[in-house]
CSV table of C-alpha atoms in Angstrom, one decimal:
chain,number,residue,atom,x,y,z
U,655,UNK,CA,-7.5,16.1,-11.9
U,656,UNK,CA,-9.1,13.1,-13.7
U,657,UNK,CA,-7.9,9.8,-11.9
U,658,UNK,CA,-10.9,7.8,-11.7
U,659,UNK,CA,-11.3,4.4,-9.6
U,660,UNK,CA,-11.2,2.4,-12.9
U,661,UNK,CA,-7.9,4.5,-14.2
U,662,UNK,CA,-6.3,4.1,-10.9
U,663,UNK,CA,-7.2,0.4,-10.9
U,664,UNK,CA,-5.5,0.2,-14.5
U,665,UNK,CA,-2.4,1.9,-13.2
U,666,UNK,CA,-1.9,-0.2,-10.4
U,667,UNK,CA,-2.6,-3.5,-12.3
U,668,UNK,CA,0.6,-2.5,-14.3
U,669,UNK,CA,3.0,-3.2,-11.6
U,670,UNK,CA,4.5,-6.7,-11.4
U,671,UNK,CA,2.9,-7.7,-8.0
U,672,UNK,CA,4.6,-11.0,-7.8
U,673,UNK,CA,7.9,-9.2,-8.2
U,674,UNK,CA,7.0,-6.7,-6.0
U,675,UNK,CA,6.1,-8.8,-3.2
U,676,UNK,CA,9.6,-11.0,-3.7
U,677,UNK,CA,11.3,-7.8,-3.3
U,678,UNK,CA,9.4,-6.8,-0.3
U,679,UNK,CA,10.5,-9.8,1.3
U,680,UNK,CA,14.0,-9.2,0.6
U,681,UNK,CA,14.4,-5.4,1.3
U,682,UNK,CA,11.1,-4.3,2.9
U,683,UNK,CA,10.4,-1.8,0.1
U,684,UNK,CA,9.8,-2.2,-3.5
U,685,UNK,CA,9.1,0.2,-6.5
U,686,UNK,CA,5.6,0.4,-8.4
U,687,UNK,CA,4.9,1.3,-11.9
U,688,UNK,CA,3.7,4.8,-12.5
U,689,UNK,CA,0.5,5.7,-10.5
U,690,UNK,CA,0.4,9.4,-11.5
U,691,UNK,CA,1.2,11.6,-14.7
U,692,UNK,CA,3.7,14.5,-14.2
U,693,UNK,CA,0.6,16.9,-14.6
U,694,UNK,CA,-1.5,15.2,-12.0
U,695,UNK,CA,1.6,15.1,-9.7
U,696,UNK,CA,1.9,18.9,-10.1
U,697,UNK,CA,-1.7,19.3,-9.4
U,698,UNK,CA,-1.4,17.2,-6.2
U,699,UNK,CA,1.5,19.2,-5.0
U,700,UNK,CA,-0.3,22.4,-5.5
U,701,UNK,CA,-2.8,21.5,-3.1
U,702,UNK,CA,-0.4,22.0,-0.4
U,703,UNK,CA,-1.3,25.7,-0.7
U,704,UNK,CA,-4.8,24.9,0.2
U,705,UNK,CA,-5.1,24.6,3.8
U,706,UNK,CA,-8.8,24.1,3.9
U,707,UNK,CA,-8.1,20.6,2.6
U,708,UNK,CA,-6.2,19.6,5.5
U,709,UNK,CA,-7.3,18.8,9.1
U,710,UNK,CA,-3.6,19.6,10.6
U,711,UNK,CA,0.0,20.6,9.5
U,712,UNK,CA,3.0,19.4,11.3
U,713,UNK,CA,6.3,21.3,11.8
U,714,UNK,CA,8.9,18.4,12.0
U,715,UNK,CA,11.7,20.6,13.5
U,716,UNK,CA,9.2,21.8,16.2
U,717,UNK,CA,8.4,17.8,17.1
U,718,UNK,CA,12.3,16.9,16.5
U,719,UNK,CA,11.0,14.5,13.7
U,720,UNK,CA,13.5,16.3,11.5
U,721,UNK,CA,13.2,19.4,9.3
U,722,UNK,CA,10.4,20.0,7.0
U,723,UNK,CA,6.7,19.9,6.9
U,724,UNK,CA,3.7,17.8,6.1
U,725,UNK,CA,-0.3,18.1,6.1
U,726,UNK,CA,-2.7,15.6,7.0
U,727,UNK,CA,-5.7,15.4,4.5
U,728,UNK,CA,-9.4,15.6,6.0
U,729,UNK,CA,-11.4,12.5,5.1
U,730,UNK,CA,-12.7,14.5,2.1
U,731,UNK,CA,-9.7,13.1,-0.1
U,732,UNK,CA,-9.0,14.5,-3.4
U,733,UNK,CA,-10.0,11.9,-5.8
U,734,UNK,CA,-6.5,10.7,-7.1
U,735,UNK,CA,-5.7,9.8,-3.6
U,736,UNK,CA,-8.9,8.1,-2.6
U,737,UNK,CA,-8.7,6.4,-6.0
U,738,UNK,CA,-5.0,5.1,-5.7
U,739,UNK,CA,-5.8,3.9,-2.0
U,740,UNK,CA,-8.9,2.1,-2.9
U,741,UNK,CA,-6.9,0.5,-5.9
U,742,UNK,CA,-3.6,-0.4,-3.8
U,743,UNK,CA,-5.4,-2.0,-0.9
U,744,UNK,CA,-6.6,-5.4,-2.3
U,745,UNK,CA,-3.2,-5.6,-4.0
U,746,UNK,CA,-1.3,-5.4,-0.7
U,747,UNK,CA,-3.9,-7.3,1.3
U,748,UNK,CA,-2.6,-10.6,-0.1
U,749,UNK,CA,1.1,-9.7,1.0
U,750,UNK,CA,-0.2,-8.6,4.7
U,751,UNK,CA,-2.1,-11.9,5.0
U,752,UNK,CA,1.0,-13.7,4.0
U,753,UNK,CA,3.2,-12.0,6.3
U,754,UNK,CA,0.7,-12.6,9.1
U,755,UNK,CA,1.0,-16.2,8.6
U,756,UNK,CA,4.6,-16.4,8.6
U,757,UNK,CA,4.7,-14.4,11.8
U,758,UNK,CA,1.9,-16.4,13.3
U,759,UNK,CA,-0.1,-13.3,14.0
U,760,UNK,CA,-3.7,-12.5,13.5
U,761,UNK,CA,-4.9,-11.2,10.3
U,762,UNK,CA,-7.6,-8.6,11.1
U,763,UNK,CA,-8.1,-7.0,7.7
U,764,UNK,CA,-11.2,-7.6,5.9
U,765,UNK,CA,-11.4,-7.7,1.9
U,766,UNK,CA,-12.9,-4.3,1.8
U,767,UNK,CA,-10.8,-1.3,2.6
U,768,UNK,CA,-14.1,0.4,3.7
U,769,UNK,CA,-14.8,-2.2,6.2
U,770,UNK,CA,-11.2,-2.2,7.8
U,771,UNK,CA,-11.7,1.7,8.1
U,772,UNK,CA,-14.9,1.2,9.9
U,773,UNK,CA,-13.1,-1.2,12.2
U,774,UNK,CA,-10.4,1.4,13.0
U,775,UNK,CA,-12.8,4.1,13.5
U,776,UNK,CA,-14.7,1.8,16.1
U,777,UNK,CA,-11.4,1.3,18.0
U,778,UNK,CA,-11.1,5.1,18.3
U,779,UNK,CA,-8.9,5.6,15.2
U,780,UNK,CA,-10.9,7.8,13.4
U,781,UNK,CA,-8.8,10.7,11.9
U,782,UNK,CA,-7.3,10.8,8.4
U,783,UNK,CA,-3.6,9.5,7.9
U,784,UNK,CA,-3.0,10.6,4.3
U,785,UNK,CA,-0.2,13.1,4.0
U,786,UNK,CA,1.1,15.6,1.8
U,787,UNK,CA,4.9,16.2,2.5
U,788,UNK,CA,6.9,19.3,1.6
U,789,UNK,CA,10.7,19.5,2.1
U,790,UNK,CA,13.0,22.2,1.0
U,791,UNK,CA,17.1,22.4,0.9
U,792,UNK,CA,18.4,21.5,4.2
U,793,UNK,CA,15.1,19.4,5.3
U,794,UNK,CA,15.2,15.7,6.2
U,795,UNK,CA,12.8,13.3,8.1
U,796,UNK,CA,13.9,11.2,11.1
U,797,UNK,CA,13.8,7.5,11.0
U,798,UNK,CA,10.2,6.6,12.3
U,799,UNK,CA,7.3,4.4,12.0
U,800,UNK,CA,3.5,5.5,10.9
U,801,UNK,CA,1.8,3.4,13.8
U,802,UNK,CA,-1.1,5.7,15.1
U,803,UNK,CA,-3.1,2.9,17.4
U,804,UNK,CA,-3.4,-0.7,18.2
U,805,UNK,CA,-4.8,-1.4,14.3
U,806,UNK,CA,-2.1,-1.5,11.8
U,807,UNK,CA,-1.8,-2.3,8.1
U,808,UNK,CA,1.7,-3.5,7.7
U,809,UNK,CA,2.4,-1.9,4.4
U,810,UNK,CA,2.1,1.7,3.0
U,811,UNK,CA,2.9,3.6,-0.1
U,812,UNK,CA,4.7,7.0,-0.7
U,813,UNK,CA,4.6,8.5,-4.2
U,814,UNK,CA,6.8,11.1,-5.5
U,815,UNK,CA,5.5,14.3,-6.9
U,816,UNK,CA,8.7,16.0,-8.1
U,817,UNK,CA,11.5,15.2,-10.4
U,818,UNK,CA,14.7,14.0,-8.7
U,819,UNK,CA,17.8,15.8,-10.2
U,820,UNK,CA,16.0,18.5,-11.8
U,821,UNK,CA,13.3,19.8,-9.2
U,822,UNK,CA,15.5,18.7,-6.2
U,823,UNK,CA,18.6,16.7,-5.4
U,824,UNK,CA,19.4,14.6,-2.2
U,825,UNK,CA,16.3,13.7,-0.4
U,826,UNK,CA,16.3,9.7,-1.1
U,827,UNK,CA,13.7,7.6,0.8
U,828,UNK,CA,15.3,5.6,3.5
U,829,UNK,CA,14.7,2.4,5.1
U,830,UNK,CA,16.8,0.8,8.1
U,831,UNK,CA,16.2,-2.6,9.2
U,832,UNK,CA,17.3,-3.3,12.9
U,833,UNK,CA,18.6,-7.0,12.6
U,834,UNK,CA,18.8,-9.1,15.7
U,835,UNK,CA,22.5,-9.7,17.0
U,836,UNK,CA,23.8,-7.9,13.8
U,837,UNK,CA,24.4,-4.2,12.6
U,838,UNK,CA,21.3,-2.3,11.1
U,839,UNK,CA,21.0,-2.5,7.4
U,840,UNK,CA,19.8,0.6,5.2
U,841,UNK,CA,18.4,1.1,1.8
U,842,UNK,CA,18.1,4.6,0.0
U,843,UNK,CA,15.7,4.7,-2.9
U,844,UNK,CA,15.1,7.5,-5.3
U,845,UNK,CA,11.6,8.5,-5.7
U,846,UNK,CA,10.9,9.0,-9.4
U,847,UNK,CA,7.8,11.5,-10.3
U,848,UNK,CA,4.5,9.6,-10.1
U,849,UNK,CA,6.0,6.4,-8.9
U,850,UNK,CA,5.1,4.9,-5.8
U,851,UNK,CA,7.1,2.8,-3.3
U,852,UNK,CA,5.6,0.2,-1.2
U,853,UNK,CA,7.2,-0.1,2.1
U,854,UNK,CA,7.0,-2.0,5.6
U,855,UNK,CA,4.8,0.0,8.2
U,856,UNK,CA,6.5,-1.5,11.4
U,857,UNK,CA,8.4,-4.9,10.6
U,858,UNK,CA,8.4,-7.7,8.0
U,859,UNK,CA,9.2,-11.7,8.3
U,860,UNK,CA,12.8,-12.5,8.2
U,861,UNK,CA,13.9,-16.3,8.1
U,862,UNK,CA,15.8,-17.3,11.3
U,863,UNK,CA,16.8,-20.7,12.5
U,864,UNK,CA,13.8,-21.2,14.4
U,865,UNK,CA,11.3,-20.1,11.3
U,866,UNK,CA,10.4,-16.6,11.0
U,867,UNK,CA,11.0,-13.7,13.2
U,868,UNK,CA,10.0,-10.0,12.9
U,869,UNK,CA,12.7,-7.7,11.5
U,870,UNK,CA,11.9,-4.2,13.0
U,871,UNK,CA,12.1,-1.3,10.2
U,872,UNK,CA,12.2,2.3,10.1
U,873,UNK,CA,11.9,4.7,7.3
U,874,UNK,CA,12.8,8.4,6.7
U,875,UNK,CA,14.2,10.8,4.4
U,876,UNK,CA,17.8,11.9,3.5
U,877,UNK,CA,18.8,15.5,3.7
U,878,UNK,CA,17.5,17.5,0.5
U,879,UNK,CA,20.6,19.2,-0.9
U,880,UNK,CA,18.4,21.7,-3.1
U,881,UNK,CA,15.1,22.4,-4.4
U,882,UNK,CA,11.8,21.5,-3.3
U,883,UNK,CA,10.8,17.6,-2.8
U,884,UNK,CA,7.0,17.0,-2.4
U,885,UNK,CA,5.5,13.5,-1.8
U,886,UNK,CA,2.1,12.0,-1.2
U,887,UNK,CA,1.8,9.5,1.8
U,888,UNK,CA,-1.0,6.7,1.6
U,889,UNK,CA,-1.6,4.8,4.7
U,890,UNK,CA,-4.0,2.0,5.0
U,891,UNK,CA,-5.2,2.5,8.7
U,892,UNK,CA,-6.5,5.7,10.2
U,893,UNK,CA,-5.0,7.8,13.5
U,894,UNK,CA,-6.1,8.4,16.9
């Protein structure tokens, strides 16, 4: 794999971040430009068969999270994962801070990802939360939030590693917004291979009569109809 920090930064810069921020405001999720090549996607997906790279494996059915499996990387991240995480953080930081202002919340996230992770570790959140997910036909992921402690970064990214319609069918990325005094609203997104989707970790600002309120959101994956669906999850806070 040859995704260096400079290359990752160039690819991340190809996204229209102004448009992405606007779409996040409306839907709570938004697509990026390509972040990985097809060959890099295949290489990353193949890492699932190397258990020494992961700190734990989660059987979703066992925990009633849905059906399928995912693995948490150790802190010794593969180069593409570390490079993309570092390149994405400063781009998402401005959105996170803007949302904090609108919701009248603290914005504890420093300019440096390294410093932010040090704060997570000092607060007892010292385990890697970067994940590789694998679904086969019939698998799905229940609606949930990836909140692992008191320190939370409000945005995260999922990157598709397989080709929808060729390698698998179904398996759309789902987001559901719980709207106050109204029915919930859902969004379904196909993950193109190598592209990312930025999405809300926990909630997002929603304009109300009294200003801004927090719109609670959860994410998941619809039932995979056929084939294999692998994805990379990039989270910007660590776990307890």
